[in-house]
Amino acid sequence: MKRGRGKSGANQSKRAQQGQIKPELEKLNPEKQSSTRHNSKRQGSKANSTKTNSSETAQGSHKPIILMQMPIKGRLGLLTKAINRSIFALFPWGYIVLSVCLVLFGTQVIAFDFAWGMALLFSPVLLVLLWALIGGFLVMLLGEDVGDRALCLVLFVLMPLPFMVMMAVLNTVYFDVFMDVMKMIYIVILGSFVYGVIKQTNDIQCFLYAWIRPLSVSAAVLFVLALIEATYPYPETEIWGANFAPCETEEYVFKGAVKSRQTCVALFRHKGERVVMAFPDTYPVITVRQGLLDHFTNERKAH
């Protein structure tokens, strides 16, 4: 019995000595202490990051859908994000349905004007489309991602730019030629876009990185020039004594009623050159709006 007690006492004394030696060894090896501290900090940061990621995903699932999520450089990007949220907040679905019902009732009872009623009816949609046009224009010029800029460039060239150029060449001698050329441009742009989406090669990416800026600037400059040509009040002159050929009358059906329109071809001289154009009337006074292009009309003006 004494021997057993002696052995147990010796073991306890050894354990006590080891317990005293371990902290001394840890003091002599600060590298181990720093490594353990770093490991504990890493584990804590990982846990915090997982918590923040889960909270961000939870918040992201409840974020409202905004109109344009393509980032723009600088402070302008912050402004566009704020406008996106404001526009979306103005038109939730319940208020849209209520406003449509009120507009329909108001136009039937008060206005009786079809064009004005339709404008009021689609005013929320027109506002969103207007902001989409402005936002796409800004992304095309100042977007951070090249892919977003290329997509906005294609949409801009296919939709708003041709319409504005058509308004710029309206009532000119180039209008018919423009319509034929525009069809070919549409085919080329759509074919190139589909080819780029299917292939997605490095050559296409290099082309976008090299040419996205000059193409975007060229499209924007052309749009601004067409807008000025279509809306600016250029000086006007009048031409008298135009010779009209017999008018051709065409009948068509609109809203269940048979209507007719006529096309009258006129021959006259402008700047020493002979001009042949079609007009809807035989009014002999032709008004020339002298912009970058000459616009010819023969509308009767109230005096």
Tab-separated table of C-alpha atoms in Angstrom:
chain	number	residue	atom	x	y	z
A	1	MET	CA	0.000	0.000	0.000
A	2	LYS	CA	2.820	2.384	0.720
A	3	ARG	CA	4.464	1.628	-2.589
A	4	GLY	CA	1.230	2.410	-4.512
A	5	ARG	CA	0.804	5.680	-2.695
A	6	GLY	CA	4.412	6.577	-3.430
A	7	LYS	CA	3.955	5.956	-7.156
A	8	SER	CA	0.787	8.036	-7.331
A	9	GLY	CA	2.471	10.898	-5.516
A	10	ALA	CA	5.399	10.757	-7.930
A	11	ASN	CA	3.012	10.907	-10.930
A	12	GLN	CA	1.203	13.920	-9.502
A	13	SER	CA	4.493	15.730	-8.936
A	14	LYS	CA	5.523	15.023	-12.564
A	15	ARG	CA	2.212	16.396	-13.894
A	16	ALA	CA	2.603	19.522	-11.800
A	17	GLN	CA	6.108	20.041	-13.132
A	18	GLN	CA	4.863	19.596	-16.729
A	19	GLY	CA	2.076	22.111	-16.077
A	20	GLN	CA	4.633	24.619	-14.875
A	21	ILE	CA	6.983	23.942	-17.783
A	22	LYS	CA	4.331	24.421	-20.545
A	23	PRO	CA	3.641	28.116	-19.935
A	24	GLU	CA	7.384	28.736	-19.677
A	25	LEU	CA	7.884	27.059	-23.060
A	26	GLU	CA	5.054	29.135	-24.534
A	27	LYS	CA	6.760	32.269	-23.274
A	28	LEU	CA	9.994	31.150	-24.901
A	29	ASN	CA	8.127	30.468	-28.236
A	30	PRO	CA	6.060	33.585	-29.068
A	31	GLU	CA	5.676	32.426	-32.690
A	32	LYS	CA	3.363	29.637	-31.612
A	33	GLN	CA	1.283	32.065	-29.597
A	34	SER	CA	0.958	34.462	-32.543
A	35	SER	CA	0.032	31.606	-34.882
A	36	THR	CA	-2.685	30.406	-32.555
A	37	ARG	CA	-3.999	33.940	-32.183
A	38	HIS	CA	-4.016	34.418	-35.966
A	39	ASN	CA	-5.863	31.139	-36.422
A	40	SER	CA	-8.488	32.165	-33.902
A	41	LYS	CA	-8.842	35.568	-35.599
A	42	ARG	CA	-9.216	33.895	-39.014
A	43	GLN	CA	-11.889	31.606	-37.710
A	44	GLY	CA	-13.713	34.577	-36.204
A	45	SER	CA	-13.438	36.590	-39.433
A	46	LYS	CA	-14.723	33.627	-41.451
A	47	ALA	CA	-17.704	33.312	-39.154
A	48	ASN	CA	-18.394	37.046	-39.439
A	49	SER	CA	-18.060	36.930	-43.229
A	50	THR	CA	-20.506	34.051	-43.456
A	51	LYS	CA	-22.939	36.015	-41.285
A	52	THR	CA	-22.576	39.150	-43.419
A	53	ASN	CA	-22.949	37.178	-46.652
A	54	SER	CA	-26.086	35.516	-45.368
A	55	SER	CA	-27.477	38.888	-44.262
A	56	GLU	CA	-26.601	40.449	-47.650
A	57	THR	CA	-28.305	37.647	-49.515
A	58	ALA	CA	-31.330	38.001	-47.286
A	59	GLN	CA	-31.406	41.741	-47.934
A	60	GLY	CA	-30.760	41.265	-51.654
A	61	SER	CA	-33.756	38.974	-51.927
A	62	HIS	CA	-35.947	41.770	-50.557
A	63	LYS	CA	-34.453	44.569	-52.709
A	64	PRO	CA	-36.850	46.200	-55.184
A	65	ILE	CA	-36.309	45.543	-58.856
A	66	ILE	CA	-34.913	48.680	-60.455
A	67	LEU	CA	-35.027	49.630	-64.095
A	68	MET	CA	-31.361	49.857	-64.968
A	69	GLN	CA	-28.780	47.902	-62.954
A	70	MET	CA	-25.814	48.545	-65.246
A	71	PRO	CA	-23.128	50.484	-63.339
A	72	ILE	CA	-21.995	53.908	-64.528
A	73	LYS	CA	-18.709	55.549	-63.628
A	74	GLY	CA	-18.361	58.237	-60.979
A	75	ARG	CA	-21.000	60.243	-59.181
A	76	LEU	CA	-23.311	59.971	-62.167
A	77	GLY	CA	-23.733	56.289	-61.327
A	78	LEU	CA	-24.940	57.151	-57.824
A	79	LEU	CA	-27.412	59.634	-59.299
A	80	THR	CA	-28.816	57.084	-61.760
A	81	LYS	CA	-29.259	54.514	-58.980
A	82	ALA	CA	-31.238	57.031	-56.956
A	83	ILE	CA	-33.415	57.868	-59.969
A	84	ASN	CA	-33.999	54.159	-60.604
A	85	ARG	CA	-35.308	53.605	-57.102
A	86	SER	CA	-37.414	56.760	-57.220
A	87	ILE	CA	-39.070	55.835	-60.520
A	88	PHE	CA	-39.804	52.321	-59.315
A	89	ALA	CA	-41.227	53.653	-56.063
A	90	LEU	CA	-43.565	55.997	-57.932
A	91	PHE	CA	-45.280	53.257	-59.911
A	92	PRO	CA	-46.131	50.118	-57.933
A	93	TRP	CA	-48.656	47.884	-59.655
A	94	GLY	CA	-51.644	48.799	-57.492
A	95	TYR	CA	-51.336	52.491	-58.204
A	96	ILE	CA	-50.808	51.804	-61.911
A	97	VAL	CA	-54.110	49.915	-62.143
A	98	LEU	CA	-55.897	52.648	-60.199
A	99	SER	CA	-54.414	55.404	-62.353
A	100	VAL	CA	-55.377	53.560	-65.546
A	101	CYS	CA	-58.988	53.280	-64.381
A	102	LEU	CA	-59.087	56.965	-63.442
A	103	VAL	CA	-57.559	58.016	-66.749
A	104	LEU	CA	-60.028	55.931	-68.746
A	105	PHE	CA	-62.949	57.376	-66.772
A	106	GLY	CA	-61.637	60.933	-67.125
A	107	THR	CA	-61.033	60.692	-70.847
A	108	GLN	CA	-64.495	59.270	-71.475
A	109	VAL	CA	-66.330	61.811	-69.336
A	110	ILE	CA	-64.274	64.988	-69.755
A	111	ALA	CA	-61.814	64.933	-72.649
A	112	PHE	CA	-63.335	62.973	-75.560
A	113	ASP	CA	-59.975	63.342	-77.309
A	114	PHE	CA	-58.503	59.998	-78.353
A	115	ALA	CA	-54.898	61.158	-78.758
A	116	TRP	CA	-54.839	63.041	-75.454
A	117	GLY	CA	-56.534	60.155	-73.683
A	118	MET	CA	-53.993	57.653	-74.983
A	119	ALA	CA	-51.158	59.946	-73.929
A	120	LEU	CA	-52.580	60.134	-70.409
A	121	LEU	CA	-53.196	56.399	-70.366
A	122	PHE	CA	-49.634	55.496	-71.237
A	123	SER	CA	-47.946	58.356	-69.377
A	124	PRO	CA	-46.417	56.067	-66.672
A	125	VAL	CA	-45.087	53.709	-69.328
A	126	LEU	CA	-43.787	56.614	-71.401
A	127	LEU	CA	-41.963	57.989	-68.367
A	128	VAL	CA	-40.266	54.643	-67.746
A	129	LEU	CA	-39.359	54.324	-71.435
A	130	LEU	CA	-37.929	57.839	-71.430
A	131	TRP	CA	-35.738	57.024	-68.454
A	132	ALA	CA	-34.691	53.741	-70.100
A	133	LEU	CA	-33.620	55.735	-73.165
A	134	ILE	CA	-31.641	58.232	-71.067
A	135	GLY	CA	-30.122	55.500	-68.905
A	136	GLY	CA	-29.128	53.383	-71.906
A	137	PHE	CA	-27.567	56.454	-73.501
A	138	LEU	CA	-25.496	57.079	-70.350
A	139	VAL	CA	-24.439	53.429	-70.041
A	140	MET	CA	-23.428	53.401	-73.709
A	141	LEU	CA	-21.087	56.347	-73.122
A	142	LEU	CA	-19.990	55.966	-69.475
A	143	GLY	CA	-20.664	52.353	-68.475
A	144	GLU	CA	-18.056	50.413	-66.499
A	145	ASP	CA	-18.581	47.056	-68.214
A	146	VAL	CA	-17.769	46.710	-71.917
A	147	GLY	CA	-20.495	44.104	-72.409
A	148	ASP	CA	-23.145	46.430	-70.978
A	149	ARG	CA	-21.927	49.262	-73.192
A	150	ALA	CA	-22.045	47.032	-76.272
A	151	LEU	CA	-25.589	45.850	-75.479
A	152	CYS	CA	-26.825	49.414	-74.961
A	153	LEU	CA	-25.088	50.487	-78.172
A	154	VAL	CA	-26.853	47.782	-80.187
A	155	LEU	CA	-30.256	48.638	-78.683
A	156	PHE	CA	-29.633	52.353	-79.228
A	157	VAL	CA	-28.681	51.850	-82.874
A	158	LEU	CA	-31.671	49.579	-83.519
A	159	MET	CA	-34.439	51.640	-81.878
A	160	PRO	CA	-34.067	55.356	-81.013
A	161	LEU	CA	-31.326	56.324	-83.468
A	162	PRO	CA	-33.128	55.234	-86.689
A	163	PHE	CA	-36.335	56.943	-85.569
A	164	MET	CA	-34.523	60.219	-84.909
A	165	VAL	CA	-32.622	60.048	-88.202
A	166	MET	CA	-35.905	59.346	-89.988
A	167	MET	CA	-37.386	62.485	-88.419
A	168	ALA	CA	-34.303	64.421	-89.518
A	169	VAL	CA	-34.629	63.395	-93.186
A	170	LEU	CA	-38.433	63.693	-93.268
A	171	ASN	CA	-39.739	65.837	-96.168
A	172	THR	CA	-36.359	65.755	-97.910
A	173	VAL	CA	-35.293	64.253	-101.223
A	174	TYR	CA	-33.301	61.604	-99.296
A	175	PHE	CA	-36.228	60.111	-97.390
A	176	ASP	CA	-36.973	57.222	-99.774
A	177	VAL	CA	-33.281	56.387	-100.078
A	178	PHE	CA	-32.920	56.429	-96.296
A	179	MET	CA	-35.703	53.875	-95.836
A	180	ASP	CA	-34.027	51.442	-98.245
A	181	VAL	CA	-30.606	51.931	-96.669
A	182	MET	CA	-32.060	51.538	-93.170
A	183	LYS	CA	-33.383	48.076	-94.000
A	184	MET	CA	-29.901	46.924	-95.012
A	185	ILE	CA	-28.357	48.469	-91.883
A	186	TYR	CA	-30.870	46.624	-89.699
A	187	ILE	CA	-29.978	43.308	-91.310
A	188	VAL	CA	-26.231	43.904	-90.873
A	189	ILE	CA	-26.522	44.992	-87.225
A	190	LEU	CA	-28.822	42.128	-86.228
A	191	GLY	CA	-26.643	39.596	-88.034
A	192	SER	CA	-23.489	40.923	-86.366
A	193	PHE	CA	-25.142	40.898	-82.940
A	194	VAL	CA	-26.382	37.310	-83.284
A	195	TYR	CA	-22.969	36.188	-84.568
A	196	GLY	CA	-21.207	37.856	-81.629
A	197	VAL	CA	-23.575	36.289	-79.087
A	198	ILE	CA	-23.132	32.803	-80.556
A	199	LYS	CA	-19.368	32.886	-81.109
A	200	GLN	CA	-18.017	35.047	-78.246
A	201	THR	CA	-14.416	34.690	-79.398
A	202	ASN	CA	-11.380	36.635	-78.241
A	203	ASP	CA	-11.320	38.564	-81.522
A	204	ILE	CA	-14.810	39.912	-80.845
A	205	GLN	CA	-13.835	40.931	-77.311
A	206	CYS	CA	-10.714	42.672	-78.588
A	207	PHE	CA	-12.828	44.465	-81.196
A	208	LEU	CA	-15.245	45.654	-78.504
A	209	TYR	CA	-12.467	46.891	-76.234
A	210	ALA	CA	-10.855	48.775	-79.131
A	211	TRP	CA	-13.947	50.219	-80.837
A	212	ILE	CA	-16.686	50.549	-78.210
A	213	ARG	CA	-15.707	54.116	-77.332
A	214	PRO	CA	-15.504	55.564	-80.891
A	215	LEU	CA	-18.677	53.724	-81.945
A	216	SER	CA	-20.599	54.974	-78.906
A	217	VAL	CA	-19.425	58.554	-79.389
A	218	SER	CA	-20.281	58.422	-83.109
A	219	ALA	CA	-23.798	57.136	-82.396
A	220	ALA	CA	-24.325	59.836	-79.752
A	221	VAL	CA	-23.101	62.615	-82.068
A	222	LEU	CA	-25.333	61.382	-84.892
A	223	PHE	CA	-28.322	61.286	-82.539
A	224	VAL	CA	-27.694	64.856	-81.342
A	225	LEU	CA	-27.297	66.140	-84.918
A	226	ALA	CA	-30.510	64.404	-85.988
A	227	LEU	CA	-32.349	65.830	-82.965
A	228	ILE	CA	-31.194	69.352	-83.825
A	229	GLU	CA	-32.106	68.908	-87.487
A	230	ALA	CA	-35.592	67.673	-86.614
A	231	THR	CA	-36.480	70.280	-83.973
A	232	TYR	CA	-34.427	73.456	-84.466
A	233	PRO	CA	-36.394	76.380	-86.017
A	234	TYR	CA	-34.261	77.012	-89.092
A	235	PRO	CA	-35.147	79.931	-91.425
A	236	GLU	CA	-37.774	79.240	-94.080
A	237	THR	CA	-38.325	80.424	-97.640
A	238	GLU	CA	-41.201	79.946	-100.070
A	239	ILE	CA	-41.319	78.731	-103.659
A	240	TRP	CA	-44.198	79.801	-105.890
A	241	GLY	CA	-45.384	78.376	-109.165
A	242	ALA	CA	-44.807	74.650	-108.695
A	243	ASN	CA	-46.221	72.393	-111.412
A	244	PHE	CA	-48.340	69.483	-110.122
A	245	ALA	CA	-49.195	66.310	-111.980
A	246	PRO	CA	-52.679	64.768	-111.573
A	247	CYS	CA	-53.027	63.359	-108.047
A	248	GLU	CA	-53.403	59.650	-107.346
A	249	THR	CA	-56.060	58.689	-104.786
A	250	GLU	CA	-55.667	55.603	-102.585
A	251	GLU	CA	-58.456	54.209	-100.415
A	252	TYR	CA	-57.917	52.270	-97.186
A	253	VAL	CA	-59.957	51.010	-94.247
A	254	PHE	CA	-59.388	52.482	-90.780
A	255	LYS	CA	-61.588	51.558	-87.778
A	256	GLY	CA	-64.243	50.102	-90.036
A	257	ALA	CA	-64.498	53.235	-92.199
A	258	VAL	CA	-63.236	53.682	-95.751
A	259	LYS	CA	-60.871	56.626	-96.022
A	260	SER	CA	-58.802	58.027	-98.853
A	261	ARG	CA	-55.513	59.834	-99.282
A	262	GLN	CA	-53.956	61.383	-102.327
A	263	THR	CA	-50.417	61.767	-103.564
A	264	CYS	CA	-49.556	64.735	-105.762
A	265	VAL	CA	-46.191	64.892	-107.549
A	266	ALA	CA	-44.772	68.409	-107.955
A	267	LEU	CA	-42.001	69.723	-110.192
A	268	PHE	CA	-40.182	72.909	-109.178
A	269	ARG	CA	-36.745	74.517	-109.100
A	270	HIS	CA	-34.665	75.138	-105.988
A	271	LYS	CA	-31.167	76.673	-106.037
A	272	GLY	CA	-31.048	76.279	-109.796
A	273	GLU	CA	-31.825	72.546	-109.689
A	274	ARG	CA	-34.977	70.721	-110.684
A	275	VAL	CA	-36.679	68.922	-107.798
A	276	VAL	CA	-39.435	66.304	-108.015
A	277	MET	CA	-41.298	65.494	-104.796
A	278	ALA	CA	-44.640	64.050	-103.686
A	279	PHE	CA	-47.048	66.058	-101.525
A	280	PRO	CA	-50.491	65.312	-100.056
A	281	ASP	CA	-52.046	68.422	-101.622
A	282	THR	CA	-51.808	70.650	-104.710
A	283	TYR	CA	-51.262	73.849	-102.759
A	284	PRO	CA	-48.875	75.810	-105.020
A	285	VAL	CA	-46.767	77.438	-102.280
A	286	ILE	CA	-43.910	75.178	-101.156
A	287	THR	CA	-42.155	76.058	-97.907
A	288	VAL	CA	-38.447	75.231	-97.672
A	289	ARG	CA	-36.927	74.811	-94.206
A	290	GLN	CA	-33.204	75.379	-94.689
A	291	GLY	CA	-31.267	73.307	-92.170
A	292	LEU	CA	-28.407	70.918	-92.771
A	293	LEU	CA	-30.849	69.463	-95.316
A	294	ASP	CA	-33.661	71.224	-97.162
A	295	HIS	CA	-37.137	70.188	-95.984
A	296	PHE	CA	-40.039	70.790	-98.413
A	297	THR	CA	-43.689	71.084	-97.330
A	298	ASN	CA	-46.801	72.636	-98.910
A	299	GLU	CA	-49.057	72.958	-95.884
A	300	ARG	CA	-51.645	75.711	-95.892
A	301	LYS	CA	-50.852	78.280	-93.236
A	302	ALA	CA	-53.469	80.292	-91.407
A	303	HIS	CA	-53.017	84.025	-91.889
